[in-house]
Coordinates of C-alpha atoms in Angstrom, one line a residue:
Chain A
M1 CA 217.4 -72.2 198.7
K2 CA 219.0 -75.5 197.7
A3 CA 218.2 -77.4 194.6
N4 CA 217.0 -81.0 195.0
A5 CA 219.9 -83.5 194.4
A6 CA 217.8 -85.3 191.6
Y7 CA 217.8 -82.1 189.6
L8 CA 221.5 -81.6 190.0
L9 CA 222.1 -85.2 189.0
H10 CA 220.0 -84.8 185.9
L11 CA 222.2 -81.8 184.9
A12 CA 225.4 -83.6 185.8
D13 CA 224.5 -86.8 184.0
N14 CA 223.8 -84.9 180.9
A15 CA 227.2 -83.3 181.1
V16 CA 229.2 -86.4 181.9
V17 CA 227.5 -88.5 179.2
L18 CA 228.0 -86.1 176.4
G19 CA 231.5 -85.4 177.7
Q20 CA 232.3 -89.1 177.5
R21 CA 230.8 -89.4 174.0
N22 CA 232.6 -86.4 172.6
S23 CA 235.9 -87.5 174.1
E24 CA 235.7 -90.6 171.8
W25 CA 236.8 -88.4 169.0
C26 CA 240.1 -87.6 170.7
G27 CA 242.8 -88.8 168.3
H28 CA 240.3 -89.6 165.5
G29 CA 239.0 -86.2 164.5
P30 CA 238.5 -85.3 160.8
I31 CA 241.2 -82.6 161.1
L32 CA 243.6 -81.7 163.8
E33 CA 241.8 -78.4 164.7
E34 CA 238.5 -80.3 165.2
D35 CA 240.3 -82.9 167.3
I36 CA 241.3 -80.1 169.6
A37 CA 237.9 -78.4 169.6
L38 CA 236.1 -81.6 170.4
A39 CA 238.5 -82.4 173.2
N40 CA 238.0 -78.9 174.5
M41 CA 234.2 -79.2 174.6
S42 CA 234.5 -82.6 176.2
L43 CA 236.7 -81.0 178.9
D44 CA 234.1 -78.3 179.5
M45 CA 231.4 -81.0 179.9
I46 CA 233.5 -83.1 182.3
G47 CA 234.2 -79.9 184.3
Q48 CA 230.5 -79.0 184.5
A49 CA 229.7 -82.6 185.6
R50 CA 232.4 -82.4 188.3
L51 CA 231.0 -79.2 189.8
L52 CA 227.4 -80.5 189.7
Y53 CA 228.2 -83.8 191.2
Q54 CA 230.3 -82.1 193.9
L55 CA 227.3 -79.9 194.7
A56 CA 224.9 -82.9 194.6
A57 CA 227.2 -84.8 196.9
T58 CA 227.1 -82.1 199.5
R59 CA 223.3 -82.2 199.3
I60 CA 223.1 -86.0 199.5
G61 CA 225.7 -86.3 202.3
G62 CA 227.1 -89.6 203.7
D63 CA 229.7 -91.2 201.5
A64 CA 228.5 -89.4 198.3
S65 CA 231.2 -87.9 196.2
E66 CA 231.6 -86.9 192.6
D67 CA 233.2 -90.2 191.6
R68 CA 230.7 -92.3 193.7
L69 CA 228.0 -90.5 191.8
A70 CA 229.6 -90.8 188.4
Y71 CA 231.1 -94.3 188.7
F72 CA 228.9 -96.3 191.0
R73 CA 225.4 -95.6 189.7
D74 CA 223.9 -97.9 187.1
A75 CA 222.3 -96.9 183.8
S76 CA 218.8 -97.1 185.3
E77 CA 219.9 -94.5 187.9
Y78 CA 221.2 -92.1 185.4
R79 CA 218.9 -89.2 184.5
N80 CA 220.5 -87.8 181.3
Y81 CA 218.6 -87.1 178.1
T82 CA 218.6 -90.1 175.8
L83 CA 219.9 -88.0 173.0
L84 CA 223.2 -87.6 174.7
E85 CA 224.0 -91.3 175.2
L86 CA 223.5 -92.4 171.5
P87 CA 226.6 -93.4 169.6
H88 CA 228.1 -91.2 166.9
N89 CA 226.1 -92.9 164.1
G90 CA 222.7 -93.5 162.8
P91 CA 220.0 -95.8 164.3
L92 CA 221.6 -99.1 165.2
V93 CA 221.1 -101.6 168.1
G94 CA 223.2 -101.3 171.2
Y95 CA 225.9 -103.9 170.4
A96 CA 226.2 -102.9 166.7
V97 CA 229.6 -101.3 165.8
A98 CA 229.7 -98.5 163.2
D99 CA 232.1 -95.8 162.1
R100 CA 231.7 -92.5 163.9
D101 CA 229.9 -89.9 161.9
Y102 CA 230.8 -86.3 162.4
A103 CA 227.5 -85.1 161.2
T104 CA 225.7 -87.0 164.0
T105 CA 228.2 -85.6 166.5
T106 CA 227.6 -82.0 165.2
V107 CA 223.8 -82.2 165.1
R108 CA 223.6 -83.6 168.6
N109 CA 226.0 -80.9 169.9
F110 CA 223.8 -78.3 168.1
L111 CA 220.4 -79.5 169.4
Y112 CA 221.8 -79.8 173.0
G113 CA 223.9 -76.6 172.8
A114 CA 220.8 -74.6 171.6
L115 CA 219.0 -75.9 174.7
M116 CA 221.8 -75.3 177.2
V117 CA 222.5 -71.6 176.3
L118 CA 218.9 -71.0 177.2
L119 CA 218.8 -73.2 180.2
W120 CA 222.1 -72.0 181.8
D121 CA 221.0 -68.5 181.1
G122 CA 217.8 -69.1 183.1
L123 CA 219.7 -70.9 185.8
Q124 CA 221.9 -68.0 186.4
K125 CA 218.9 -66.5 188.2
S126 CA 218.3 -69.7 190.2
A127 CA 217.5 -69.2 193.9
D128 CA 220.2 -71.8 194.6
E129 CA 223.3 -69.5 194.5
D130 CA 225.7 -72.4 194.0
L131 CA 223.8 -73.7 191.0
A132 CA 223.5 -70.1 189.7
A133 CA 227.3 -69.8 189.9
I134 CA 227.8 -73.1 188.0
A135 CA 225.3 -71.9 185.4
A136 CA 227.1 -68.6 184.9
K137 CA 230.4 -70.5 184.2
S138 CA 228.7 -73.1 182.0
L139 CA 226.8 -70.5 179.9
K140 CA 230.1 -69.2 178.5
E141 CA 231.1 -72.7 177.5
A142 CA 227.7 -73.6 176.1
S143 CA 227.8 -70.4 174.0
Y144 CA 231.0 -71.6 172.4
H145 CA 229.7 -75.1 171.9
L146 CA 226.6 -73.8 170.1
H147 CA 228.7 -71.4 168.0
H148 CA 231.0 -74.3 167.0
S149 CA 228.3 -76.8 166.2
R150 CA 226.1 -74.2 164.4
D151 CA 228.9 -73.2 162.1
W152 CA 229.7 -76.8 161.2
L153 CA 226.0 -77.6 160.7
I154 CA 225.7 -74.7 158.2
R155 CA 229.0 -75.9 156.4
F156 CA 227.6 -79.4 156.2
G157 CA 224.1 -78.5 155.1
D158 CA 225.4 -75.9 152.5
G159 CA 228.7 -77.7 151.7
T160 CA 228.8 -80.7 149.3
E161 CA 226.1 -83.1 148.3
E162 CA 227.5 -85.7 150.6
S163 CA 227.8 -83.4 153.7
H164 CA 224.3 -82.2 153.1
A165 CA 222.9 -85.8 152.9
R166 CA 224.8 -86.8 156.1
A167 CA 223.6 -83.7 158.0
Q168 CA 220.0 -84.3 156.9
A169 CA 220.2 -87.9 157.9
A170 CA 221.6 -87.0 161.3
V171 CA 218.9 -84.4 161.8
D172 CA 216.2 -86.9 160.8
H173 CA 217.7 -89.5 163.2
L174 CA 218.2 -87.2 166.2
F175 CA 215.5 -84.6 166.1
A176 CA 212.8 -86.8 167.7
Y177 CA 215.1 -87.2 170.8
S178 CA 215.0 -83.4 171.4
E179 CA 211.3 -83.9 172.1
E180 CA 212.3 -85.2 175.5
F181 CA 213.5 -81.7 176.5
W182 CA 209.9 -80.6 176.8
S183 CA 208.5 -83.6 178.7
D184 CA 207.8 -83.8 182.4
S185 CA 210.1 -85.1 185.1
V186 CA 209.6 -85.3 188.8
A187 CA 213.0 -83.7 189.5
E188 CA 212.5 -80.8 187.1
S189 CA 209.0 -80.1 188.4
A190 CA 210.2 -80.1 192.0
A191 CA 213.1 -77.7 191.1
V192 CA 210.7 -75.4 189.2
D193 CA 208.3 -75.3 192.1
A194 CA 211.1 -74.5 194.5
G195 CA 212.3 -71.6 192.4
V196 CA 215.7 -73.2 191.7
G197 CA 215.0 -74.7 188.3
V198 CA 213.8 -73.5 184.9
D199 CA 210.6 -74.6 183.3
L200 CA 211.9 -75.8 180.0
R201 CA 208.5 -75.4 178.3
E202 CA 209.1 -71.7 178.6
L203 CA 212.2 -72.0 176.6
R204 CA 210.7 -73.9 173.7
S205 CA 209.8 -71.0 171.4
A206 CA 213.3 -69.5 171.7
W207 CA 214.8 -72.9 171.0
D208 CA 212.5 -73.4 168.0
A209 CA 213.5 -70.1 166.6
L210 CA 217.2 -70.7 167.0
V211 CA 217.0 -74.2 165.5
D212 CA 214.7 -73.1 162.6
E213 CA 216.9 -70.2 161.7
T214 CA 220.0 -72.4 161.6
L215 CA 218.3 -75.2 159.7
T216 CA 217.1 -72.7 157.1
E217 CA 220.6 -71.2 156.7
A218 CA 222.0 -74.8 156.4
K219 CA 219.3 -75.6 153.8
L220 CA 218.2 -78.5 155.9
A221 CA 214.6 -79.6 156.6
R222 CA 213.1 -79.9 160.0
P223 CA 211.5 -83.4 160.3
E224 CA 208.1 -84.0 161.7
V225 CA 208.2 -85.6 165.1
K226 CA 205.7 -88.2 166.1
G227 CA 205.4 -91.4 168.1
Y228 CA 207.8 -92.6 170.8
L229 CA 208.9 -90.1 173.4
P230 CA 212.3 -90.9 174.8
S231 CA 212.6 -90.5 178.6
G232 CA 216.2 -90.9 179.7
K233 CA 215.7 -88.1 182.2
N234 CA 213.2 -90.4 184.0
G235 CA 215.6 -93.3 183.9
A236 CA 214.2 -95.0 180.8
H237 CA 217.2 -95.2 178.5
S238 CA 218.2 -96.5 175.1
E239 CA 220.3 -99.7 174.7
H240 CA 223.4 -97.6 174.5
L241 CA 223.8 -96.1 177.9
S242 CA 224.8 -99.3 179.7
Y243 CA 227.6 -99.8 177.2
L244 CA 228.8 -96.3 177.7
L245 CA 228.8 -96.6 181.4
G246 CA 230.2 -100.1 181.3
E247 CA 233.3 -98.7 179.6
M248 CA 233.5 -95.6 181.7
Q249 CA 233.1 -97.3 185.0
V250 CA 235.1 -100.5 184.4
L251 CA 238.3 -99.5 186.1
A252 CA 236.8 -97.7 189.1
R253 CA 234.6 -100.6 189.8
A254 CA 237.3 -103.2 189.4
H255 CA 239.3 -101.4 192.1
P256 CA 236.6 -100.1 194.5
G257 CA 239.2 -99.5 197.2
G258 CA 241.6 -97.8 194.9
T259 CA 242.8 -94.2 195.1
W260 CA 243.4 -92.3 191.9
Chain B
M1 CA 256.0 -86.0 173.9
Y2 CA 258.9 -87.2 171.7
T3 CA 261.0 -89.2 170.2
Q4 CA 264.2 -90.6 169.1
S5 CA 263.3 -90.2 165.6
M6 CA 265.4 -87.2 164.6
D7 CA 268.2 -89.6 164.0
I8 CA 266.2 -92.2 162.0
P9 CA 266.2 -91.9 158.3
D10 CA 262.8 -91.9 156.6
A11 CA 262.1 -94.9 154.4
A12 CA 262.8 -93.2 151.1
E13 CA 266.2 -91.8 152.0
K14 CA 269.4 -93.3 150.8
G15 CA 271.5 -92.3 153.7
P16 CA 272.8 -89.2 155.6
P17 CA 272.7 -86.0 153.7
E18 CA 275.9 -84.7 152.1
S19 CA 277.9 -82.0 153.7
A20 CA 276.9 -78.5 152.8
S21 CA 280.1 -77.2 151.3
A22 CA 278.9 -74.8 148.6
A23 CA 281.3 -72.0 148.5
S24 CA 278.8 -69.3 147.5
E25 CA 278.5 -66.1 149.4
L26 CA 275.1 -67.2 150.6
A27 CA 276.5 -70.4 151.9
N28 CA 279.3 -68.5 153.7
A29 CA 276.8 -66.2 155.3
F30 CA 274.7 -69.2 156.4
E31 CA 277.8 -70.9 157.9
A32 CA 278.9 -67.7 159.6
R33 CA 275.6 -67.3 161.3
I34 CA 275.6 -71.0 162.4
D35 CA 279.2 -70.5 163.7
A36 CA 278.0 -67.4 165.7
D37 CA 275.2 -69.4 167.2
G38 CA 272.6 -67.2 165.4
R39 CA 269.1 -68.1 164.3
I40 CA 268.1 -69.0 160.7
E41 CA 264.7 -67.7 159.8
P42 CA 262.3 -68.8 157.0
Q43 CA 263.2 -66.0 154.6
D44 CA 267.0 -66.7 154.9
W45 CA 268.9 -68.7 152.4
M46 CA 269.7 -72.2 153.6
P47 CA 271.3 -75.2 152.1
D48 CA 268.9 -77.8 150.7
N49 CA 270.3 -80.4 153.1
Y50 CA 269.6 -78.2 156.1
R51 CA 266.0 -77.6 154.9
Q52 CA 265.4 -81.3 154.2
T53 CA 266.9 -82.3 157.6
L54 CA 264.7 -79.9 159.4
V55 CA 261.5 -80.8 157.4
R56 CA 262.2 -84.4 158.2
Q57 CA 262.9 -83.8 161.9
I58 CA 260.1 -81.4 162.6
S59 CA 257.6 -83.5 160.6
Q60 CA 258.7 -86.7 162.5
H61 CA 258.3 -84.7 165.7
A62 CA 254.8 -83.6 164.6
H63 CA 253.8 -87.1 163.6
S64 CA 255.1 -88.4 166.9
E65 CA 252.7 -86.0 168.7
I66 CA 249.8 -87.1 166.6
V67 CA 250.4 -90.8 166.8
G68 CA 251.3 -90.4 170.4
M69 CA 247.7 -89.3 171.1
L70 CA 246.5 -92.9 170.4
P71 CA 248.2 -94.9 173.2
E72 CA 247.1 -92.5 175.9
G73 CA 243.7 -91.8 174.2
N74 CA 243.2 -95.5 174.7
W75 CA 242.4 -94.8 178.4
I76 CA 240.3 -91.7 178.2
S77 CA 237.0 -93.5 178.1
R78 CA 238.1 -95.7 181.2
A79 CA 239.9 -93.1 183.3
P80 CA 239.1 -94.1 186.9
S81 CA 238.0 -90.7 188.2
L82 CA 236.6 -87.6 186.6
K83 CA 239.6 -85.6 187.7
R84 CA 242.0 -88.1 186.0
K85 CA 239.7 -88.2 182.9
A86 CA 239.9 -84.4 182.6
I87 CA 243.7 -84.3 183.1
L88 CA 244.2 -87.0 180.4
I89 CA 241.9 -85.3 177.9
A90 CA 243.8 -82.1 178.5
K91 CA 247.1 -83.8 178.0
V92 CA 246.1 -85.6 174.8
Q93 CA 244.7 -82.3 173.6
D94 CA 248.0 -80.7 174.3
E95 CA 249.8 -83.2 172.1
A96 CA 247.4 -82.4 169.3
G97 CA 248.3 -78.7 169.8
H98 CA 252.0 -79.6 169.7
G99 CA 251.4 -81.4 166.4
L100 CA 249.6 -78.3 165.1
Y101 CA 252.3 -75.8 165.8
L102 CA 255.1 -78.2 164.7
Y103 CA 253.4 -78.8 161.4
S104 CA 253.1 -75.0 161.1
A105 CA 256.8 -74.6 161.9
A106 CA 257.6 -77.2 159.2
E107 CA 255.3 -75.3 156.7
T108 CA 257.6 -72.3 157.0
L109 CA 260.2 -74.5 155.2
G110 CA 257.9 -74.9 152.1
T111 CA 256.3 -78.2 152.8
S112 CA 252.5 -78.4 153.3
R113 CA 250.8 -80.2 156.1
E114 CA 249.0 -82.3 153.5
Q115 CA 252.4 -83.4 152.1
M116 CA 253.7 -84.3 155.5
L117 CA 250.6 -86.3 156.4
E118 CA 251.0 -88.1 153.1
G119 CA 254.5 -89.1 154.2
L120 CA 253.1 -90.4 157.5
H121 CA 250.2 -92.3 156.0
S122 CA 252.2 -93.9 153.3
G123 CA 254.6 -95.3 155.9
R124 CA 257.5 -93.3 154.5
A125 CA 257.9 -90.8 157.4
K126 CA 258.8 -92.1 160.8
Y127 CA 257.5 -91.2 164.2
S128 CA 258.7 -92.1 167.7
S129 CA 258.8 -95.8 168.1
I130 CA 257.7 -95.6 171.8
F131 CA 254.2 -95.2 170.6
N132 CA 254.3 -98.6 168.9
Y133 CA 253.9 -100.3 172.2
P134 CA 250.5 -101.0 173.8
T135 CA 249.1 -99.2 176.9
L136 CA 247.8 -102.2 178.8
T137 CA 246.7 -100.7 182.2
W138 CA 245.9 -97.3 183.6
A139 CA 249.3 -97.2 185.2
D140 CA 250.8 -96.9 181.6
V141 CA 249.2 -93.5 181.4
G142 CA 251.2 -92.4 184.5
V143 CA 254.4 -94.1 183.4
I144 CA 254.2 -92.5 179.9
G145 CA 253.9 -89.1 181.7
W146 CA 256.8 -89.8 184.1
L147 CA 259.2 -91.7 181.8
V148 CA 258.3 -91.0 178.2
D149 CA 257.6 -87.3 178.7
G150 CA 260.6 -87.2 181.0
A151 CA 262.8 -88.6 178.3
A152 CA 261.1 -86.3 175.8
I153 CA 262.0 -83.3 177.9
M154 CA 265.7 -84.3 177.9
N155 CA 265.6 -84.4 174.1
Q156 CA 263.5 -81.3 173.7
V157 CA 265.0 -78.7 176.0
P158 CA 268.2 -78.4 173.9
L159 CA 265.9 -77.9 170.8
C160 CA 264.7 -74.6 172.3
R161 CA 268.2 -73.5 171.2
C162 CA 267.9 -75.0 167.8
S163 CA 269.4 -72.9 165.0
Y164 CA 266.1 -72.7 163.1
G165 CA 264.0 -70.0 164.6
P166 CA 260.4 -71.2 164.2
Y167 CA 261.3 -74.7 165.5
A168 CA 263.2 -73.3 168.5
R169 CA 260.3 -71.0 169.4
A170 CA 257.7 -73.8 169.0
M171 CA 259.8 -75.9 171.3
V172 CA 259.7 -73.3 174.2
R173 CA 256.0 -73.9 174.6
V174 CA 256.1 -77.6 173.9
C175 CA 258.7 -78.0 176.7
K176 CA 256.7 -76.1 179.2
E177 CA 253.7 -78.3 178.6
E178 CA 255.7 -81.5 178.5
S179 CA 257.2 -80.6 181.9
F180 CA 253.7 -80.2 183.2
H181 CA 252.7 -83.6 181.8
Q182 CA 255.8 -85.2 183.4
R183 CA 254.9 -83.9 186.8
Q184 CA 251.2 -84.9 186.4
G185 CA 252.2 -88.4 185.4
Y186 CA 254.5 -88.8 188.3
E187 CA 251.9 -87.4 190.7
A188 CA 249.3 -89.9 189.4
L189 CA 251.8 -92.8 190.1
L190 CA 252.6 -91.4 193.6
V191 CA 248.8 -91.5 194.4
M192 CA 248.5 -95.1 193.0
M193 CA 251.5 -96.2 195.1
K194 CA 249.6 -95.1 198.2
G195 CA 246.6 -97.2 197.2
T196 CA 246.1 -101.0 197.0
D197 CA 248.5 -103.8 196.4
E198 CA 247.0 -104.2 193.0
Q199 CA 247.6 -100.6 192.1
R200 CA 251.2 -100.8 193.2
A201 CA 251.7 -103.9 191.1
M202 CA 250.2 -102.1 188.2
V203 CA 252.7 -99.3 188.5
Q204 CA 255.7 -101.7 188.8
D205 CA 254.5 -103.7 185.8
A206 CA 254.1 -100.5 183.7
T207 CA 257.6 -99.3 184.8
N208 CA 259.1 -102.7 183.8
R209 CA 257.5 -102.6 180.3
Y210 CA 258.5 -99.0 179.6
W211 CA 261.9 -98.5 181.1
W212 CA 264.1 -100.0 178.4
K213 CA 262.0 -98.6 175.7
C214 CA 262.5 -95.2 177.1
L215 CA 266.3 -95.6 177.1
A216 CA 266.1 -96.6 173.5
M217 CA 264.0 -93.5 172.7
F218 CA 267.2 -91.4 172.8
G219 CA 268.3 -93.2 169.7
P220 CA 271.4 -95.3 168.9
P221 CA 274.9 -94.2 170.0
A222 CA 276.3 -91.5 167.8
A223 CA 278.4 -94.0 165.7
D224 CA 275.1 -95.7 164.5
S225 CA 273.1 -92.5 164.1
P226 CA 273.2 -91.5 160.5
H227 CA 272.2 -87.9 160.9
S228 CA 273.8 -86.9 164.1
A229 CA 277.1 -85.4 163.0
L230 CA 275.7 -83.0 160.5
A231 CA 272.8 -82.1 162.7
M232 CA 275.3 -81.2 165.5
R233 CA 277.3 -79.1 163.0
W234 CA 274.2 -77.2 162.0
G235 CA 273.0 -76.5 165.5
I236 CA 269.9 -78.6 165.0
K237 CA 271.1 -81.1 167.5
R238 CA 273.1 -79.9 170.5
I239 CA 273.8 -82.9 172.7
S240 CA 274.6 -86.5 171.7
N241 CA 272.1 -89.4 172.2
D242 CA 274.3 -91.0 174.8
E243 CA 274.8 -87.9 176.8
L244 CA 271.0 -87.3 176.9
R245 CA 270.4 -90.9 177.8
Q246 CA 272.8 -90.7 180.7
K247 CA 271.2 -87.4 181.9
F248 CA 267.8 -89.1 181.9
V249 CA 269.0 -92.2 183.8
D250 CA 270.8 -89.9 186.4
A251 CA 267.6 -87.9 186.9
T252 CA 265.2 -90.8 187.0
V253 CA 266.9 -93.2 189.4
P254 CA 266.2 -91.0 192.5
Q255 CA 262.6 -90.4 191.3
A256 CA 262.1 -94.2 191.2
K257 CA 263.3 -94.5 194.7
V258 CA 260.9 -91.9 196.0
L259 CA 258.1 -93.6 194.1
G260 CA 259.0 -97.0 195.5
V261 CA 259.4 -98.9 192.2
T262 CA 262.4 -100.9 191.0
L263 CA 263.9 -100.1 187.6
P264 CA 264.3 -103.4 185.8
D265 CA 268.0 -103.4 185.3
P266 CA 270.4 -105.5 187.5
D267 CA 273.3 -103.5 186.1
L268 CA 272.0 -100.2 187.2
K269 CA 274.3 -98.8 189.9
W270 CA 276.1 -95.6 190.9
N271 CA 279.6 -95.3 189.5
E272 CA 281.6 -93.1 191.9
A273 CA 284.5 -92.6 189.4
R274 CA 282.2 -91.4 186.5
Q275 CA 279.8 -89.6 188.9
H276 CA 276.9 -91.2 186.9
Y277 CA 274.8 -94.3 187.0
D278 CA 276.0 -97.3 184.9
Y279 CA 273.2 -99.1 183.2
G280 CA 272.9 -102.4 181.2
E281 CA 272.9 -103.1 177.5
I282 CA 270.0 -101.8 175.4
D283 CA 268.3 -104.3 173.1
W284 CA 268.9 -102.4 169.8
Q285 CA 267.6 -105.3 167.8
E286 CA 264.2 -104.7 169.2
F287 CA 264.5 -101.0 168.6
W288 CA 265.3 -101.4 164.9
T289 CA 262.6 -104.1 164.5
T290 CA 260.0 -101.6 165.8
V291 CA 261.4 -98.7 163.8
A292 CA 261.2 -100.9 160.7
G293 CA 257.5 -101.2 161.3
N294 CA 257.3 -104.6 163.0
G295 CA 256.6 -103.6 166.6
P296 CA 253.5 -104.7 168.4
C297 CA 251.3 -101.8 167.4
N298 CA 252.9 -100.2 164.3
K299 CA 250.2 -101.4 162.0
E300 CA 247.3 -100.5 164.3
R301 CA 248.7 -97.0 165.0
L302 CA 249.2 -96.1 161.3
A303 CA 245.9 -97.7 160.2
T304 CA 244.1 -95.7 162.8
R305 CA 245.6 -92.4 161.6
V306 CA 244.9 -93.3 158.0
K307 CA 241.3 -94.1 158.8
A308 CA 240.7 -90.9 160.8
H309 CA 242.1 -88.9 157.9
S310 CA 240.1 -90.7 155.2
D311 CA 236.9 -90.8 157.2
G312 CA 237.3 -87.0 157.7
Q313 CA 237.7 -86.3 154.0
W314 CA 234.1 -85.4 153.5
V315 CA 234.2 -83.0 156.5
R316 CA 237.2 -81.1 155.0
D317 CA 235.6 -81.1 151.6
A318 CA 232.4 -79.6 153.1
A319 CA 234.4 -76.9 154.8
M320 CA 236.2 -76.0 151.5
A321 CA 233.0 -76.1 149.4
Y322 CA 231.2 -73.9 151.9
A323 CA 234.1 -71.5 152.1
R324 CA 234.1 -71.2 148.3
K325 CA 230.3 -70.6 148.2
Y326 CA 230.6 -68.0 151.0
R327 CA 233.3 -66.2 149.2
E328 CA 231.4 -66.1 145.9
R329 CA 228.3 -64.8 147.6
T330 CA 230.3 -62.2 149.4
I331 CA 231.8 -61.1 146.1
T332 CA 228.4 -61.1 144.3
E333 CA 226.8 -59.0 147.1
A334 CA 229.7 -56.5 147.0
V335 CA 229.2 -56.1 143.2

């Protein structure tokens, strides 16, 4: 059984976009140890993206390759969760420039990490053996990412007044974006129907439990979510993705005949 | 990556340290161990000048690793393929790791990381001047690997035999990783040279911009190098700046030929009598201008480090506050 390319691209886009975002901390971390940890997680994400794009490329055929898929698709063709493309700061328009906020980074990594330990675990049993193998490798990485972000979220929530306020603001800003995890997408439905994907709605109660238990320990409140439902996984992104891709793709696109 | 800086006095220093000539028994034992090419360990007695020289050198080295993350980090977001992006992140991460264990090695001499960072952030402590130049194209990333790390290896391999144990041991690992970086950088350039005309031009341009700066990296000739003589005597420095520079030139010229780039020095030619390559005059004026803080990127590099540190203050405070609370709770529960 082979997973549909659109499902693989969704998983790959998630990994590359968050890998790109987290690598922005390289050289700017709050302490040397965290600089190293963030770079390490970014490397894991880029590694996952490479494997998934390579697999997708074999399924798509023709001139598809990992770099064609990463560097020569536009924002509207990307299928990542909107949560992952947001800059490391509070709610601002696409061309606003702000300082990176480590609480935002940490909360995002936590919300996504809590999902991915469950999703990769489920995908280990995918009927697509290649995807199952990538899931087994990625699960180990996601477990570390969750461990790391969970520890820091608790430190922030139960640390100083400032760190608590920053963590709560980041939770309030980002939590609504996690709602996208549970919404429909054509690629996911097709993968679930074919037995190669995981129905995320079945993971929701486990995710809720993990998140609630952590927020309680961190003395943070879970905000009520209502209104707009982001849908990056269906191609409807925030203002931020085209900036992220514009930077990431600039050199590859300036030298389309280049070899690197 | 590294650095000429071991020979460059920090801003607060008056000049080279005085000779360690205390006639005490401890001093004699220290000198005897140095003479026997033995290792000095943290718990051993050592002259103040030896300690200060090492703290200055190791912290300058650590600072160079940390500041050196910035020029290469400049290209992480725009790396032209996912493979090159992963290689570059891993490399910059390695530099952070080098910084970490060099700060740790210096801490064994009784100076905290916080004190050393304060020295860097206040502008008092130096770091390698090579990082005060901009990385203008992707080829700079490859050229820094090939030439800057290549020069660093020449400087660092002798440090694996440095008389101070923790520094020497840290350098063994640093050297292994630097040598890997050097090969990765060279390989990236080889691939680019097989690409388009624009890519080849990019590699030549980056080589032109970095060649002379790499030669200057080894530091001024011994006569102008304030710390060299004593550092040699103490086994902290093993080979002179000029010898290391010559070794680097001799090793690099054939590599440039294989790569297909021209090194930008009309005086560069094989000298049959010396069995070495001759090379042209280094612009020491430019070197000292940059060391003094007036190079193209000094202010940006330093301000960026200061900003990262001050922006991260609340994160470090939170970690400390939580650790305190956790400890208190653990004690309360135990009682």
